[in-house]
Amino acid sequence: MNLGIDLQGTFIESLRDLGIPAGTAKAIWMPLPMILMLIGATVGVLVATWLERKISAAAQQRIGPEYQGPFGLLVPVADGLKLVFKEDIVPAKSDPWLFTLGPIIVVIPVFLSFLIVPFGQNIVISNVGMGVFLWIALSSIQPIGLLMAGYASNNKYSLLGGLRAAAQSISYEIPLALAVLAIAMMSNSLDTVDIVNQQSGYGILGWNIWRQPVGFVIFWIAALAECERLPFDLPEAEEEIVAGYQTEYSGMKFGLFYLGSYVNLILSSLLVAILYLGGWDFPIPLNLIAGWLGVSELNPLFQIVTAALGITMTVFKAYLLVFVAILLRWTVPRVRIDQLLDLGWKFLLPVGLVNLLLTAALKLAFPFAFGG
């Protein structure tokens, strides 16, 4: 198997060649991936908000933004600047500390979750052994921030939105965890890198979506509910509760909720791509292409091309899912709160349990195909 290009090892070795001690070289490397993660996530949000406008315009046979920069590309920048410079208003009878902490608690876990996302074989910030469950654990913190924001606003609509967010998150985290357990059972690991490696070698035919179609649907529905995307945006249903937990927010605090929502959508799409669509794996195995071309897998140029294609494939798959999520928002009506909870508890939960038991049975019966 091609192990790809080791960015960390190459960077540290290059600094050591310049006479810098190994400890200092590692210290210089440590903040770089985190800075790249923050820049990448922020740029991803700008692209997602632009796509939201363009796709919604196309769905409704409109043009969408096109005059603010080429193809309207500067509209997300204008959004960000507007939110930064808007006045930050704190309601008179709110709890100012909780009111400020709410959006912070919502955003931080989402950004931390990018630590476990692998864009290539060695292109991951932190190769945690329980990467997927770390994401589930971090995502369970977000509703606390939403509930905190709703309670601190001293507004009935905000409190109702916060309670809805907590109920929704609890309802859909369990089916999502069951879908992840089925993948972990087949891969014999919770490490995101191991999960992608288990799918590689056979191209598109080895991806988990063919072995876990039910798990894929459960995970995608639960991920949309976790991101509070339509048709599951009950915590901020403007026709019913004004804007839910963010009713009293303005300026950059409102911007943090907005940022957290889109970063969470991109993160969920990346994880679906990693768990079910082979991550950085190419539809045709690259080692097969290398054999056809007579190129060694240890060739440095081939490794660079492999790494670049890996990042491209991961991002492409993720944005394909973002496209589907945005299209769903503008084509599917919002469900009622009772329908939302019924879907989670009465349908997805039992189907997730049956899928997990079926995966265990198939793993025992066909170990060569289901990771025995």
Coordinates of C-alpha atoms in Angstrom, one line a residue:
M1 CA 0.0 0.0 0.0
N2 CA 1.2 3.5 -0.9
L3 CA 1.8 5.3 2.4
G4 CA 1.7 8.7 0.8
I5 CA 3.9 11.7 1.6
D6 CA 4.8 12.3 5.3
L7 CA 4.5 16.1 5.6
Q8 CA 5.4 16.2 9.3
G9 CA 8.5 14.0 8.9
T10 CA 9.7 15.9 5.8
F11 CA 9.2 19.3 7.4
I12 CA 11.1 18.4 10.7
E13 CA 13.9 16.7 8.7
S14 CA 14.3 19.7 6.5
L15 CA 14.6 22.0 9.6
R16 CA 17.1 19.6 11.2
D17 CA 19.2 19.7 8.1
L18 CA 19.4 23.5 8.6
G19 CA 20.9 22.9 12.1
I20 CA 17.7 23.4 14.1
P21 CA 17.4 20.9 17.1
A22 CA 14.7 18.2 16.8
G23 CA 12.7 19.6 19.7
T24 CA 12.6 23.1 18.3
A25 CA 11.7 21.8 14.8
K26 CA 8.7 19.9 16.3
A27 CA 7.6 23.0 18.2
I28 CA 7.7 25.0 15.0
W29 CA 5.6 22.3 13.2
M30 CA 2.9 22.1 15.9
P31 CA 1.0 25.4 15.3
L32 CA 1.2 25.1 11.5
P33 CA -1.5 22.4 11.0
M34 CA -3.8 24.2 13.4
I35 CA -3.4 27.5 11.6
L36 CA -4.1 25.7 8.3
M37 CA -7.1 24.1 9.8
L38 CA -8.6 27.4 10.9
I39 CA -7.9 29.0 7.5
G40 CA -9.3 26.0 5.7
A41 CA -12.4 25.9 7.8
T42 CA -13.0 29.6 7.4
V43 CA -12.5 29.5 3.6
G44 CA -14.8 26.4 3.5
V45 CA -17.5 28.4 5.2
L46 CA -17.1 31.3 2.7
V47 CA -17.5 28.8 -0.2
A48 CA -20.5 27.1 1.4
T49 CA -22.4 30.4 1.9
W50 CA -21.7 31.4 -1.7
L51 CA -22.9 27.9 -2.9
E52 CA -26.0 28.3 -0.7
R53 CA -26.9 31.5 -2.6
K54 CA -26.1 30.1 -6.0
I55 CA -27.7 26.7 -5.6
S56 CA -30.9 28.2 -4.1
A57 CA -31.0 30.8 -7.0
A58 CA -30.7 28.0 -9.5
A59 CA -33.4 25.9 -7.8
Q60 CA -35.8 28.9 -7.9
Q61 CA -34.7 29.9 -11.5
R62 CA -33.0 33.1 -10.3
I63 CA -29.6 34.4 -11.1
G64 CA -28.3 34.8 -7.5
P65 CA -25.4 37.1 -6.5
E66 CA -23.1 38.1 -9.4
Y67 CA -22.2 41.8 -9.1
Q68 CA -20.2 41.7 -5.9
G69 CA -16.9 40.5 -7.4
P70 CA -16.7 38.0 -10.2
F71 CA -19.8 35.6 -10.0
G72 CA -20.6 37.3 -6.7
L73 CA -17.6 35.7 -4.9
L74 CA -17.2 38.7 -2.6
V75 CA -20.7 38.3 -1.0
P76 CA -19.5 36.0 1.8
V77 CA -16.7 38.5 2.5
A78 CA -19.3 41.3 2.8
D79 CA -21.4 39.1 5.1
G80 CA -18.4 38.6 7.4
L81 CA -17.4 42.3 7.5
K82 CA -21.0 43.3 8.1
L83 CA -21.2 40.9 11.2
V84 CA -17.9 42.1 12.5
F85 CA -18.8 45.8 12.5
K86 CA -22.4 45.4 13.6
E87 CA -23.2 46.6 17.2
D88 CA -23.1 43.9 19.8
I89 CA -26.3 44.3 21.9
V90 CA -26.8 42.4 25.2
P91 CA -30.4 42.4 26.5
A92 CA -30.8 44.3 29.8
K93 CA -32.2 41.4 31.8
S94 CA -30.1 38.6 30.3
D95 CA -27.3 36.7 32.0
P96 CA -24.3 38.5 30.3
W97 CA -21.7 35.7 31.1
L98 CA -23.8 32.8 29.8
F99 CA -25.0 35.0 26.9
T100 CA -21.4 35.4 25.8
L101 CA -20.3 31.9 26.6
G102 CA -23.1 30.3 24.5
P103 CA -21.8 31.0 21.0
I104 CA -18.2 30.3 22.1
I105 CA -19.2 26.8 23.4
V106 CA -21.1 26.2 20.1
V107 CA -18.1 27.1 17.9
I108 CA -15.0 25.6 19.7
P109 CA -16.0 21.9 19.6
V110 CA -16.7 22.1 15.8
F111 CA -13.3 23.5 15.1
L112 CA -11.6 21.0 17.4
S113 CA -13.3 18.2 15.5
F114 CA -11.2 19.0 12.5
L115 CA -8.3 17.6 14.4
I116 CA -9.3 14.0 13.4
V117 CA -10.2 14.7 9.7
P118 CA -7.6 13.0 7.4
F119 CA -7.2 14.6 4.0
G120 CA -4.6 12.0 3.1
Q121 CA -2.6 9.1 4.4
N122 CA -0.3 11.3 6.6
I123 CA -2.2 14.6 6.2
V124 CA -4.1 14.6 9.5
I125 CA -3.5 17.0 12.4
S126 CA -4.0 14.4 15.2
N127 CA -4.2 10.7 14.4
V128 CA -6.4 9.8 17.4
G129 CA -7.2 6.1 17.9
M130 CA -10.9 6.9 18.7
G131 CA -11.2 9.7 16.2
V132 CA -14.9 9.2 15.2
F133 CA -16.1 8.8 18.7
L134 CA -14.1 11.9 19.7
W135 CA -16.1 13.8 17.1
I136 CA -19.4 12.4 18.5
A137 CA -18.3 13.4 22.0
L138 CA -17.4 17.0 20.9
S139 CA -20.6 17.4 18.9
S140 CA -22.6 16.5 22.0
I141 CA -21.2 19.7 23.7
Q142 CA -22.7 22.0 21.1
P143 CA -26.4 21.7 22.3
I144 CA -25.2 22.8 25.8
G145 CA -24.1 26.1 24.2
L146 CA -27.4 26.4 22.4
L147 CA -29.4 25.7 25.5
M148 CA -27.2 28.1 27.4
A149 CA -27.7 30.8 24.8
G150 CA -31.5 30.3 24.9
Y151 CA -31.7 30.4 28.7
A152 CA -29.4 33.4 29.1
S153 CA -31.4 35.5 26.6
N154 CA -34.3 35.8 29.0
N155 CA -36.7 35.2 26.0
K156 CA -39.3 32.5 25.8
Y157 CA -38.7 31.9 22.1
S158 CA -35.0 31.6 22.7
L159 CA -35.5 29.2 25.6
L160 CA -37.9 27.1 23.4
G161 CA -35.3 27.0 20.6
G162 CA -32.5 25.9 23.0
L163 CA -34.7 23.1 24.4
R164 CA -35.6 22.0 20.9
A165 CA -31.9 21.9 20.0
A166 CA -31.1 19.7 23.0
A167 CA -34.0 17.3 22.3
Q168 CA -33.0 17.1 18.7
S169 CA -29.4 16.4 19.4
I170 CA -30.2 13.6 21.9
S171 CA -32.6 12.0 19.5
Y172 CA -30.2 11.8 16.6
E173 CA -26.9 11.2 18.3
I174 CA -27.9 7.6 19.2
P175 CA -28.7 6.4 15.6
L176 CA -25.6 8.3 14.4
A177 CA -23.4 6.4 17.0
L178 CA -25.0 3.1 15.9
A179 CA -24.1 3.8 12.3
V180 CA -20.5 4.6 13.3
L181 CA -20.4 1.4 15.4
A182 CA -21.3 -0.7 12.3
I183 CA -18.4 1.0 10.4
A184 CA -16.0 0.4 13.3
M185 CA -17.0 -3.2 13.5
M186 CA -16.1 -3.7 9.8
S187 CA -12.9 -1.8 10.0
N188 CA -11.8 -3.2 13.4
S189 CA -10.9 0.4 14.4
L190 CA -12.3 3.8 15.3
D191 CA -9.3 5.6 13.7
T192 CA -10.4 7.6 10.7
V193 CA -7.1 6.7 8.8
D194 CA -7.7 3.0 9.5
I195 CA -11.3 3.2 8.2
V196 CA -10.1 4.8 4.9
N197 CA -7.3 2.3 4.6
Q198 CA -9.8 -0.6 5.0
Q199 CA -11.7 0.8 2.0
S200 CA -8.7 1.2 -0.2
G201 CA -7.2 -1.2 -2.7
Y202 CA -10.3 -1.9 -4.8
G203 CA -11.2 1.6 -5.9
I204 CA -14.9 2.6 -5.8
L205 CA -15.9 -1.0 -5.3
G206 CA -14.3 -1.1 -1.9
W207 CA -16.1 1.9 -0.4
N208 CA -18.3 1.3 2.6
I209 CA -21.4 2.8 0.9
W210 CA -21.9 -0.6 -0.9
R211 CA -21.6 -2.6 2.3
Q212 CA -23.4 -0.1 4.6
P213 CA -26.2 1.5 2.4
V214 CA -28.6 1.6 5.4
G215 CA -25.9 3.0 7.7
F216 CA -25.0 5.6 5.1
V217 CA -28.7 6.9 5.0
I218 CA -29.0 6.8 8.8
F219 CA -25.7 8.7 9.2
W220 CA -26.5 11.3 6.6
I221 CA -30.0 12.0 8.1
A222 CA -28.6 12.2 11.6
A223 CA -25.8 14.4 10.5
L224 CA -28.2 16.8 8.9
A225 CA -30.3 16.9 12.1
E226 CA -27.1 17.5 14.1
C227 CA -26.3 20.4 11.8
E228 CA -29.9 21.7 12.2
R229 CA -30.3 21.9 8.4
L230 CA -33.7 21.9 6.7
P231 CA -35.9 19.9 7.0
F232 CA -34.5 19.6 10.6
D233 CA -34.1 23.3 11.5
L234 CA -36.7 23.2 14.3
P235 CA -34.5 25.0 16.9
E236 CA -34.5 28.2 14.7
A237 CA -37.8 27.8 12.9
E238 CA -38.6 31.5 12.1
E239 CA -42.3 30.9 11.4
E240 CA -42.8 29.4 14.9
I241 CA -40.3 30.8 17.3
V242 CA -38.9 33.9 15.5
A243 CA -35.3 32.6 15.3
G244 CA -35.0 30.3 18.3
Y245 CA -31.9 30.4 20.5
Q246 CA -30.3 33.3 18.4
T247 CA -33.3 35.7 18.6
E248 CA -31.6 38.1 20.9
Y249 CA -28.1 37.9 19.3
S250 CA -26.5 40.4 17.0
G251 CA -23.1 41.3 15.6
M252 CA -20.3 38.8 15.9
K253 CA -22.0 36.6 18.5
F254 CA -24.8 35.9 15.9
G255 CA -21.9 35.5 13.4
L256 CA -20.4 32.7 15.6
F257 CA -23.7 30.7 15.4
Y258 CA -23.8 31.3 11.7
L259 CA -20.1 30.2 11.4
G260 CA -20.6 27.1 13.6
S261 CA -23.6 26.0 11.5
Y262 CA -21.7 26.0 8.2
V263 CA -18.5 24.6 9.7
N264 CA -20.5 21.8 11.2
L265 CA -22.1 21.1 7.8
I266 CA -18.7 20.9 6.1
L267 CA -17.3 18.7 8.9
S268 CA -20.2 16.3 8.7
S269 CA -19.8 16.1 4.9
L270 CA -16.1 15.3 5.3
L271 CA -16.8 12.6 7.8
V272 CA -19.5 11.0 5.5
A273 CA -16.9 11.1 2.7
I274 CA -14.3 9.4 5.0
L275 CA -16.6 6.8 6.5
Y276 CA -18.6 5.8 3.5
L277 CA -17.0 7.2 0.3
G278 CA -13.4 6.1 0.7
G279 CA -12.0 9.4 1.9
W280 CA -8.9 10.3 -0.2
D281 CA -9.2 7.1 -2.1
F282 CA -9.5 7.5 -5.9
P283 CA -12.3 5.6 -7.8
I284 CA -9.5 3.8 -9.7
P285 CA -6.7 2.5 -7.4
L286 CA -3.6 4.7 -7.9
N287 CA -1.2 1.8 -7.4
L288 CA -3.0 0.2 -10.4
I289 CA -2.5 3.3 -12.5
A290 CA 1.2 3.5 -11.4
G291 CA 1.6 -0.1 -12.6
W292 CA 0.1 0.7 -16.0
L293 CA 2.4 3.7 -16.3
G294 CA 5.4 1.7 -15.1
V295 CA 6.0 4.2 -12.2
S296 CA 7.3 3.1 -8.8
E297 CA 5.0 3.9 -5.8
L298 CA 8.1 5.1 -3.9
N299 CA 8.8 7.8 -6.6
P300 CA 8.7 11.2 -4.8
L301 CA 6.9 12.8 -7.7
F302 CA 4.2 10.1 -7.6
Q303 CA 3.8 10.5 -3.9
I304 CA 3.3 14.3 -4.3
V305 CA 0.7 13.6 -7.0
T306 CA -1.0 11.0 -4.8
A307 CA -1.1 13.4 -1.9
A308 CA -2.6 16.2 -4.1
L309 CA -5.2 13.9 -5.6
G310 CA -6.0 12.6 -2.1
I311 CA -6.8 16.1 -0.8
T312 CA -8.7 16.9 -4.0
M313 CA -10.8 13.8 -3.8
T314 CA -11.7 14.3 -0.1
V315 CA -12.7 17.9 -0.6
F316 CA -14.6 17.1 -3.8
K317 CA -16.6 14.3 -2.1
A318 CA -17.4 16.6 0.9
Y319 CA -18.6 19.4 -1.3
L320 CA -20.7 17.0 -3.4
L321 CA -22.5 16.2 -0.1
V322 CA -22.7 19.9 0.8
F323 CA -24.4 20.5 -2.6
V324 CA -27.0 17.8 -1.7
A325 CA -27.6 19.3 1.7
I326 CA -28.2 22.8 0.3
L327 CA -30.4 21.4 -2.5
L328 CA -32.5 19.6 0.2
R329 CA -32.9 22.8 2.1
W330 CA -34.5 24.5 -0.9
T331 CA -36.7 21.6 -1.9
V332 CA -38.0 19.8 1.2
P333 CA -40.4 21.5 3.7
R334 CA -39.7 21.6 7.4
V335 CA -41.0 18.8 9.5
R336 CA -43.0 19.3 12.8
I337 CA -41.3 18.8 16.1
D338 CA -43.3 15.6 16.8
Q339 CA -42.4 14.2 13.3
L340 CA -38.8 15.0 14.0
L341 CA -38.7 13.1 17.3
D342 CA -40.8 10.2 15.9
L343 CA -38.3 9.8 13.0
G344 CA -35.4 9.7 15.4
W345 CA -36.8 7.4 18.2
K346 CA -39.4 5.3 16.3
F347 CA -37.6 4.7 13.0
L348 CA -33.9 5.5 12.9
L349 CA -33.1 4.0 16.3
P350 CA -34.6 0.5 15.6
V351 CA -33.3 0.5 12.0
G352 CA -29.9 1.4 13.3
L353 CA -30.0 -1.4 15.8
V354 CA -31.1 -3.9 13.2
N355 CA -28.3 -2.6 10.8
L356 CA -25.7 -3.1 13.6
L357 CA -26.9 -6.7 14.3
L358 CA -27.0 -7.5 10.6
T359 CA -23.4 -6.2 10.1
A360 CA -22.2 -8.4 13.0
A361 CA -23.9 -11.4 11.4
L362 CA -22.4 -10.6 7.9
K363 CA -19.0 -10.1 9.5
L364 CA -19.2 -13.6 11.0
A365 CA -20.6 -15.2 7.8
F366 CA -18.4 -13.4 5.2
P367 CA -15.3 -12.2 7.0
F368 CA -13.4 -11.6 3.7
A369 CA -16.0 -8.9 2.7
F370 CA -17.0 -7.5 6.0
G371 CA -13.6 -7.2 7.8
G372 CA -13.5 -10.4 9.8

